[in-house]
Short mmCIF file of C-alpha atoms and ligand atoms in Angstrom, two decimals:
data_model
loop_
_atom_site.label_atom_id
_atom_site.label_comp_id
_atom_site.label_asym_id
_atom_site.label_seq_id
_atom_site.Cartn_x
_atom_site.Cartn_y
_atom_site.Cartn_z
CA MET A 1 333.10 -100.44 111.37
CA PHE A 2 330.67 -99.21 114.02
CA ALA A 3 326.89 -99.01 113.65
CA HIS A 4 325.32 -95.55 113.30
CA ARG A 5 323.96 -95.93 116.84
CA ILE A 6 327.50 -95.71 118.18
CA LYS A 7 328.74 -93.20 115.64
CA ASN A 8 325.94 -90.79 116.56
CA LEU A 9 326.78 -90.73 120.27
CA PRO A 10 327.98 -87.37 121.58
CA PRO A 11 331.66 -87.29 122.63
CA TYR A 12 332.15 -88.56 126.16
CA LEU A 13 333.70 -85.54 127.84
CA PHE A 14 334.39 -87.39 131.06
CA ALA A 15 336.91 -89.66 129.30
CA ARG A 16 338.83 -86.52 128.27
CA ILE A 17 338.87 -85.30 131.88
CA ASP A 18 340.21 -88.69 132.98
CA GLU A 19 343.06 -88.31 130.50
CA MET A 20 343.87 -84.82 131.80
CA LYS A 21 343.77 -86.10 135.37
CA ALA A 22 346.07 -89.03 134.58
CA LYS A 23 348.52 -86.67 132.87
CA LYS A 24 348.65 -84.39 135.94
CA ARG A 25 349.22 -87.38 138.22
CA SER A 26 352.03 -88.64 135.98
CA GLU A 27 353.65 -85.21 136.40
CA GLY A 28 353.68 -85.85 140.15
CA VAL A 29 350.75 -83.55 141.06
CA ASP A 30 348.73 -84.62 144.14
CA VAL A 31 345.37 -84.33 142.39
CA ILE A 32 342.27 -83.76 144.54
CA ASP A 33 339.49 -85.48 142.62
CA LEU A 34 336.14 -83.81 143.25
CA GLY A 35 334.88 -85.10 139.94
CA VAL A 36 333.55 -88.55 140.73
CA GLY A 37 330.07 -89.32 142.02
CA ASP A 38 331.28 -92.39 143.86
CA PRO A 39 331.19 -92.37 147.69
CA ASP A 40 334.60 -92.72 149.33
CA LEU A 41 332.92 -94.24 152.43
CA PRO A 42 332.91 -98.04 152.80
CA THR A 43 329.83 -100.27 152.56
CA PRO A 44 328.59 -100.81 156.16
CA SER A 45 329.96 -104.03 157.64
CA HIS A 46 326.61 -105.72 158.34
CA ILE A 47 325.91 -105.57 154.58
CA VAL A 48 329.32 -107.01 153.69
CA ASP A 49 328.77 -109.77 156.30
CA ALA A 50 325.44 -110.71 154.71
CA LEU A 51 327.16 -111.03 151.32
CA VAL A 52 329.95 -113.22 152.71
CA GLU A 53 327.50 -115.50 154.50
CA ALA A 54 325.32 -115.92 151.41
CA ALA A 55 328.34 -116.43 149.14
CA LYS A 56 329.38 -119.46 151.22
CA ASN A 57 326.16 -121.28 150.33
CA PRO A 58 326.56 -123.17 147.02
CA ASP A 59 322.81 -122.86 146.42
CA ASN A 60 323.53 -119.21 145.67
CA HIS A 61 326.09 -119.92 142.98
CA HIS A 62 323.59 -120.59 140.21
CA TYR A 63 321.90 -118.24 137.78
CA PRO A 64 319.73 -115.86 139.78
CA SER A 65 316.12 -115.13 138.86
CA TYR A 66 315.67 -112.60 136.06
CA LEU A 67 313.39 -110.33 138.01
CA GLY A 68 315.03 -110.53 141.44
CA MET A 69 314.52 -113.12 144.14
CA PRO A 70 311.40 -112.85 146.32
CA ALA A 71 313.41 -111.98 149.47
CA TYR A 72 314.94 -108.99 147.71
CA ARG A 73 311.71 -107.79 146.10
CA GLU A 74 309.94 -108.09 149.45
CA ALA A 75 312.72 -106.08 151.11
CA VAL A 76 312.31 -103.38 148.46
CA ALA A 77 308.52 -103.29 149.00
CA SER A 78 308.89 -103.04 152.77
CA TRP A 79 311.51 -100.28 152.40
CA TYR A 80 309.14 -98.29 150.14
CA LYS A 81 306.36 -98.72 152.70
CA ASN A 82 308.51 -97.70 155.68
CA ARG A 83 310.39 -94.91 154.01
CA PHE A 84 307.72 -93.32 151.80
CA GLY A 85 304.44 -94.86 152.88
CA VAL A 86 304.10 -96.24 149.33
CA GLU A 87 302.59 -99.73 148.93
CA VAL A 88 303.96 -101.80 146.05
CA ASN A 89 303.31 -105.44 145.31
CA PRO A 90 306.65 -107.30 145.36
CA GLU A 91 305.25 -109.84 142.88
CA ASN A 92 304.65 -107.55 139.94
CA GLU A 93 305.55 -103.98 140.90
CA VAL A 94 309.22 -104.47 141.78
CA ILE A 95 312.15 -105.67 139.65
CA SER A 96 315.84 -105.91 140.50
CA LEU A 97 318.33 -103.91 138.47
CA MET A 98 322.08 -104.21 138.04
CA GLY A 99 322.36 -100.70 139.45
CA SER A 100 319.85 -98.10 138.33
CA LYS A 101 322.01 -97.43 135.24
CA ASP A 102 320.78 -100.80 133.94
CA GLY A 103 317.18 -99.61 134.15
CA VAL A 104 317.96 -96.13 132.83
CA ALA A 105 319.73 -97.54 129.79
CA HIS A 106 317.12 -100.19 129.00
CA ILE A 107 313.73 -98.60 129.68
CA PRO A 108 313.74 -96.86 126.26
CA GLU A 109 313.86 -100.33 124.66
CA VAL A 110 310.50 -100.97 126.34
CA LEU A 111 308.74 -97.75 125.40
CA VAL A 112 310.45 -95.95 122.55
CA SER A 113 310.08 -96.76 118.87
CA PRO A 114 312.38 -95.16 116.28
CA GLY A 115 311.59 -91.46 115.98
CA ASP A 116 309.68 -91.15 119.27
CA TYR A 117 310.71 -88.34 121.58
CA VAL A 118 312.13 -88.74 125.05
CA LEU A 119 312.00 -85.71 127.34
CA VAL A 120 315.36 -85.43 129.03
CA PRO A 121 316.50 -82.90 131.63
CA SER A 122 319.54 -80.86 130.61
CA PRO A 123 321.87 -80.89 132.45
CA GLY A 124 321.27 -84.52 133.38
CA TYR A 125 322.72 -87.97 133.85
CA PRO A 126 324.11 -88.69 130.35
CA VAL A 127 322.55 -92.17 130.10
CA TYR A 128 319.03 -90.66 129.71
CA SER A 129 320.15 -89.47 126.29
CA THR A 130 322.37 -92.36 125.26
CA GLY A 131 319.69 -94.91 126.17
CA THR A 132 317.29 -92.93 123.98
CA LEU A 133 319.72 -92.90 121.07
CA PHE A 134 320.33 -96.66 121.36
CA ALA A 135 316.56 -97.15 121.02
CA GLU A 136 316.68 -94.77 118.01
CA GLY A 137 314.48 -92.28 119.77
CA ARG A 138 314.89 -88.51 119.64
CA VAL A 139 316.06 -86.52 122.65
CA HIS A 140 314.16 -83.36 123.55
CA GLU A 141 316.10 -81.48 126.19
CA MET A 142 314.21 -79.83 129.02
CA PRO A 143 316.54 -77.09 130.30
CA LEU A 144 316.99 -76.87 134.06
CA THR A 145 317.92 -73.30 134.84
CA GLY A 146 318.56 -71.36 138.02
CA GLU A 147 315.64 -69.06 137.16
CA ASN A 148 313.27 -72.06 137.22
CA GLY A 149 314.71 -73.55 140.40
CA PHE A 150 316.26 -76.22 138.16
CA LEU A 151 312.82 -77.66 137.39
CA PRO A 152 311.76 -78.21 133.76
CA ASP A 153 309.20 -75.80 132.37
CA LEU A 154 306.61 -78.24 131.01
CA ASP A 155 304.69 -75.47 129.24
CA ALA A 156 307.79 -74.76 127.16
CA ILE A 157 307.76 -78.24 125.57
CA PRO A 158 306.42 -77.78 122.01
CA LYS A 159 303.01 -79.45 121.46
CA ASN A 160 304.25 -81.59 118.55
CA VAL A 161 307.09 -82.92 120.70
CA ALA A 162 304.77 -83.65 123.63
CA ASN A 163 302.40 -85.50 121.31
CA GLN A 164 305.20 -87.73 120.00
CA ALA A 165 306.92 -88.19 123.36
CA ARG A 166 306.77 -91.60 125.02
CA LEU A 167 308.93 -91.06 128.04
CA MET A 168 309.86 -88.26 130.45
CA TRP A 169 312.81 -88.40 132.84
CA ILE A 170 312.70 -86.63 136.15
CA ASN A 171 315.49 -86.79 138.70
CA TYR A 172 315.16 -85.18 142.15
CA PRO A 173 317.25 -84.80 144.24
CA ASN A 174 319.07 -83.89 141.06
CA ASN A 175 322.41 -84.79 139.62
CA PRO A 176 324.23 -82.55 138.74
CA THR A 177 322.41 -79.43 140.03
CA SER A 178 321.71 -80.88 143.53
CA SER A 179 318.27 -79.25 143.42
CA ILE A 180 315.13 -80.72 144.97
CA ALA A 181 311.52 -80.79 143.75
CA PRO A 182 308.44 -79.66 145.66
CA PRO A 183 305.48 -82.10 145.75
CA SER A 184 303.51 -79.64 143.57
CA PHE A 185 305.98 -80.27 140.73
CA TYR A 186 305.32 -84.01 140.86
CA GLN A 187 301.58 -83.34 140.73
CA GLU A 188 302.09 -81.17 137.65
CA VAL A 189 304.15 -83.97 136.04
CA VAL A 190 301.40 -86.55 136.64
CA GLU A 191 298.80 -84.27 135.03
CA TYR A 192 301.06 -83.55 132.08
CA ALA A 193 301.80 -87.26 131.60
CA ARG A 194 298.09 -88.11 131.66
CA GLU A 195 297.24 -85.41 129.17
CA HIS A 196 299.96 -86.41 126.69
CA GLU A 197 300.06 -90.17 127.45
CA ILE A 198 303.69 -90.09 128.43
CA VAL A 199 305.35 -92.55 130.78
CA VAL A 200 307.26 -90.86 133.60
CA VAL A 201 310.37 -92.42 135.03
CA SER A 202 311.60 -90.88 138.25
CA ASP A 203 315.27 -91.50 138.90
CA ASN A 204 315.48 -91.25 142.68
CA ALA A 205 319.06 -92.47 143.15
CA TYR A 206 319.86 -89.67 145.63
CA SER A 207 316.74 -89.65 147.81
CA GLU A 208 318.59 -90.70 150.95
CA ILE A 209 321.43 -88.18 150.78
CA SER A 210 319.95 -85.04 152.30
CA PHE A 211 320.73 -82.37 154.86
CA ASP A 212 319.31 -79.87 157.34
CA GLY A 213 316.39 -82.17 158.15
CA TYR A 214 315.15 -82.35 154.53
CA ARG A 215 313.70 -85.75 153.50
CA ALA A 216 313.20 -86.28 149.77
CA PRO A 217 309.87 -87.79 148.71
CA SER A 218 309.26 -90.59 146.24
CA PHE A 219 307.49 -89.62 143.01
CA LEU A 220 305.18 -92.57 143.75
CA GLU A 221 303.76 -90.69 146.76
CA THR A 222 301.99 -88.40 144.28
CA ASP A 223 298.32 -89.14 143.52
CA GLY A 224 298.11 -90.96 140.19
CA ALA A 225 301.89 -91.49 139.85
CA GLY A 226 301.53 -95.27 139.86
CA GLU A 227 299.25 -95.01 136.81
CA VAL A 228 301.69 -93.05 134.71
CA GLY A 229 305.10 -94.15 135.83
CA ILE A 230 307.74 -95.95 137.75
CA GLU A 231 310.66 -95.00 139.94
CA MET A 232 314.20 -96.26 139.75
CA HIS A 233 316.33 -96.48 142.79
CA SER A 234 319.67 -97.78 143.78
CA LEU A 235 321.64 -98.93 146.76
CA SER A 236 324.76 -97.34 145.25
CA LYS A 237 324.64 -93.97 146.94
CA THR A 238 322.49 -94.82 149.96
CA TYR A 239 324.72 -97.60 151.30
CA ASN A 240 328.00 -96.83 149.49
CA MET A 241 327.51 -99.80 147.18
CA THR A 242 328.38 -98.41 143.76
CA GLY A 243 330.60 -101.41 142.97
CA TRP A 244 327.96 -103.98 143.89
CA ARG A 245 325.60 -103.17 141.02
CA ILE A 246 322.19 -103.44 142.59
CA GLY A 247 319.11 -101.28 142.31
CA MET A 248 315.39 -101.55 141.66
CA ALA A 249 312.53 -100.27 139.53
CA VAL A 250 309.20 -99.93 141.28
CA GLY A 251 305.68 -98.91 140.29
CA ASN A 252 303.27 -99.42 137.40
CA PRO A 253 303.06 -103.21 136.82
CA ASP A 254 302.74 -102.99 133.02
CA ILE A 255 305.91 -100.92 132.70
CA ILE A 256 307.74 -103.19 135.17
CA ARG A 257 306.62 -106.19 133.12
CA GLY A 258 307.98 -104.58 129.94
CA LEU A 259 311.31 -103.92 131.62
CA GLY A 260 311.34 -107.55 132.72
CA ILE A 261 310.85 -108.70 129.12
CA VAL A 262 313.78 -106.61 127.87
CA LYS A 263 316.08 -107.56 130.73
CA THR A 264 315.27 -111.26 130.51
CA ASN A 265 316.66 -111.12 126.98
CA ILE A 266 319.77 -109.17 127.93
CA ASP A 267 321.07 -110.18 131.36
CA SER A 268 320.59 -112.97 133.84
CA GLY A 269 319.90 -111.06 137.03
CA VAL A 270 321.93 -110.01 140.04
CA PHE A 271 324.16 -112.51 141.91
CA ASN A 272 322.00 -113.90 144.74
CA PRO A 273 324.46 -113.05 147.56
CA VAL A 274 324.37 -109.42 146.40
CA GLN A 275 320.57 -109.53 146.58
CA TYR A 276 320.69 -111.01 150.11
CA ALA A 277 323.12 -108.29 151.16
CA ALA A 278 320.92 -105.62 149.60
CA ALA A 279 317.89 -107.01 151.45
CA ALA A 280 319.94 -106.82 154.67
CA ALA A 281 320.74 -103.18 153.83
CA LEU A 282 317.11 -102.23 153.17
CA THR A 283 315.60 -104.02 156.16
CA GLY A 284 318.46 -103.56 158.66
CA PRO A 285 319.52 -100.62 160.84
CA GLN A 286 319.48 -97.32 158.97
CA ASP A 287 321.83 -95.30 161.21
CA CYS A 288 324.61 -95.86 158.64
CA VAL A 289 322.60 -93.68 156.22
CA ALA A 290 322.19 -90.88 158.78
CA ASP A 291 325.91 -91.12 159.63
CA ALA A 292 326.87 -90.75 155.97
CA CYS A 293 324.57 -87.72 155.60
CA ARG A 294 326.22 -86.06 158.61
CA ILE A 295 329.63 -86.60 156.99
CA TYR A 296 328.48 -85.16 153.65
CA GLN A 297 326.80 -82.24 155.40
CA GLU A 298 330.04 -81.27 157.15
CA ARG A 299 331.88 -81.49 153.83
CA ARG A 300 329.20 -79.42 152.13
CA ASP A 301 329.51 -76.74 154.81
CA VAL A 302 333.30 -76.61 154.46
CA LEU A 303 333.12 -76.40 150.66
CA VAL A 304 330.26 -73.91 150.46
CA GLY A 305 331.76 -71.77 153.24
CA GLY A 306 335.14 -71.81 151.49
CA LEU A 307 333.68 -70.92 148.10
CA ARG A 308 331.77 -68.03 149.65
CA ARG A 309 334.96 -66.72 151.28
CA LEU A 310 336.52 -66.83 147.85
CA GLY A 311 333.74 -64.57 146.60
CA PHE A 312 331.57 -67.13 144.80
CA ASP A 313 327.82 -66.84 145.09
CA ILE A 314 326.55 -70.28 146.02
CA THR A 315 323.46 -71.76 147.67
CA ALA A 316 324.08 -74.68 150.04
CA PRO A 317 322.34 -77.74 148.56
CA LYS A 318 319.74 -79.63 150.60
CA ALA A 319 320.50 -83.00 149.03
CA THR A 320 322.93 -85.13 146.96
CA PHE A 321 326.68 -85.08 147.36
CA TYR A 322 327.14 -82.44 144.67
CA VAL A 323 327.66 -78.70 144.71
CA TRP A 324 326.73 -76.86 141.50
CA LEU A 325 328.70 -73.65 141.10
CA ARG A 326 327.98 -70.86 138.63
CA VAL A 327 331.08 -69.95 136.58
CA PRO A 328 331.59 -67.97 133.37
CA ASP A 329 332.78 -70.88 131.19
CA SER A 330 332.71 -74.44 132.46
CA MET A 331 335.59 -75.95 130.43
CA THR A 332 337.91 -72.98 131.10
CA PHE A 333 337.12 -73.07 134.81
CA ALA A 334 337.64 -76.84 135.09
CA ALA A 335 340.92 -76.68 133.15
CA LYS A 336 342.16 -73.84 135.36
CA MET A 337 341.21 -75.76 138.51
CA LEU A 338 343.28 -78.72 137.32
CA ASP A 339 346.22 -76.75 135.95
CA GLU A 340 346.61 -74.20 138.72
CA ALA A 341 345.20 -75.98 141.78
CA GLY A 342 345.42 -79.70 140.94
CA ILE A 343 341.67 -80.10 141.56
CA VAL A 344 339.27 -82.04 139.36
CA VAL A 345 335.72 -80.69 139.00
CA THR A 346 333.28 -81.62 136.26
CA PRO A 347 332.38 -78.99 133.65
CA GLY A 348 328.62 -78.56 133.41
CA ILE A 349 328.64 -78.83 129.62
CA GLY A 350 329.40 -82.55 130.09
CA PHE A 351 325.83 -82.97 131.39
CA GLY A 352 324.14 -81.30 128.44
CA ARG A 353 323.99 -77.90 126.80
CA ALA A 354 322.07 -76.24 129.62
CA GLY A 355 324.82 -77.32 132.03
CA GLU A 356 327.11 -74.73 130.50
CA GLY A 357 327.92 -71.92 132.93
CA TYR A 358 328.36 -74.27 135.89
CA VAL A 359 330.79 -76.82 137.29
CA ARG A 360 330.00 -79.70 139.62
CA PHE A 361 331.97 -80.48 142.76
CA ALA A 362 331.44 -83.98 144.21
CA ILE A 363 331.98 -84.00 147.97
CA THR A 364 333.12 -87.61 147.91
CA ARG A 365 336.47 -86.77 149.52
CA SER A 366 337.37 -86.21 153.18
CA VAL A 367 336.82 -82.88 154.89
CA ASP A 368 340.61 -82.46 155.11
CA ARG A 369 340.96 -82.86 151.34
CA ILE A 370 338.13 -80.37 150.79
CA ARG A 371 339.86 -77.88 153.13
CA GLU A 372 343.07 -78.46 151.17
CA ALA A 373 341.18 -77.82 147.92
CA ILE A 374 339.87 -74.50 149.26
CA SER A 375 343.31 -73.41 150.41
CA ARG A 376 344.73 -74.27 146.98
CA MET A 377 341.95 -72.24 145.36
CA GLU A 378 342.90 -69.30 147.58
CA GLU A 379 346.27 -69.21 145.82
CA VAL A 380 344.67 -68.82 142.39
CA SER A 381 343.25 -65.56 141.10
CA TRP A 382 339.67 -66.03 140.03
C1 LIG B 401 321.17 -89.48 138.49
C2 LIG B 401 321.79 -90.83 138.47
N1 LIG B 401 321.03 -91.87 138.13
C3 LIG B 401 321.52 -93.10 138.08
C4 LIG B 401 322.84 -93.35 138.36
C5 LIG B 401 323.33 -94.77 138.25
O1 LIG B 401 323.76 -95.29 139.45
P1 LIG B 401 323.79 -96.83 139.73
O2 LIG B 401 323.77 -97.54 138.43
O3 LIG B 401 325.06 -97.07 140.47
O4 LIG B 401 322.58 -97.14 140.54
C6 LIG B 401 323.68 -92.31 138.70
C7 LIG B 401 325.11 -92.56 138.98
O5 LIG B 401 325.91 -91.70 139.17
C8 LIG B 401 323.14 -91.01 138.77
O6 LIG B 401 323.89 -89.96 139.09
#
């Protein structure tokens, strides 16, 4: 019944974990879910207020603009200028997205013809691959390994693949490894993209969640980046707005135009009150972001400290709300965590073959729940 596009999709491991979690809960287990990358913190109230106000105005009840309303695109441009020192023209270098997932899933439609390669980090956000498969492209995995600081080794990409590649994904701060990229890596990516005529898309969804004074850059700060690529961003993680579905793509005007063409034929934009609220988030006070980072940092310290006491060798991440732990076998470890400690973690294999040998903890639960998770783990023999 289904088209080959759907039939060829890899099995969605996360659905299986959800089933296992639901089963445990039905058995009465108080499950601690460190699996989901969805902030438990609320959206700051000044953002909610802006939504409510805008929702009361009937002018905002119509179809929104396809590309995002000027007030939102201007807010995005001013945020890029203030935060990264990057100048983008709100008229043709910014487009609204229904969350960055919208852009991630649809950009292959713009760039990839059947049989073209897409260079995808492994482990990585699964939609890089599924979007490629929907466009009938071929996925070439770029392994992110501890030995390489979880950066892809561009020299290891075979020449024939590079020559047929249309698109390269980069994602720092990284989900799921929580690693960060030095500016020199971005420079290397720009040179590689120029040489092989590949479009680079930087997924920067986690740039604002960082610790110990680290501030993540934008790929677009790199010399020449605006010629070869774009960046996707989202309000989901920065302002605890995962349910609101709003993000942006920014950068090279030709690529942004292409994305606009595809999206105009697929969706009808983001509800205007959500765009007004997002503009209020981007242009308003930013202490809510610093407050959230302080909360995540405390949780990170409790989790990393606890794991070290348990004998695990773990580096404290500088960014994202994930902790990437080396384990012998990711499915066995995750199953044992659920069965013996009632804790959900995500097996690395779910993020691609090179994710095997790790599990991901999401610190999207309170510090008390993380302490409880550690004390439960203390009762299990590892
Ligand atoms: C790396 C990465 N990119 C993109 C997204 C999509 O987020 P959203 O669509 O909420 O902006 C996620 C969500 O978890 C993610 O982890």
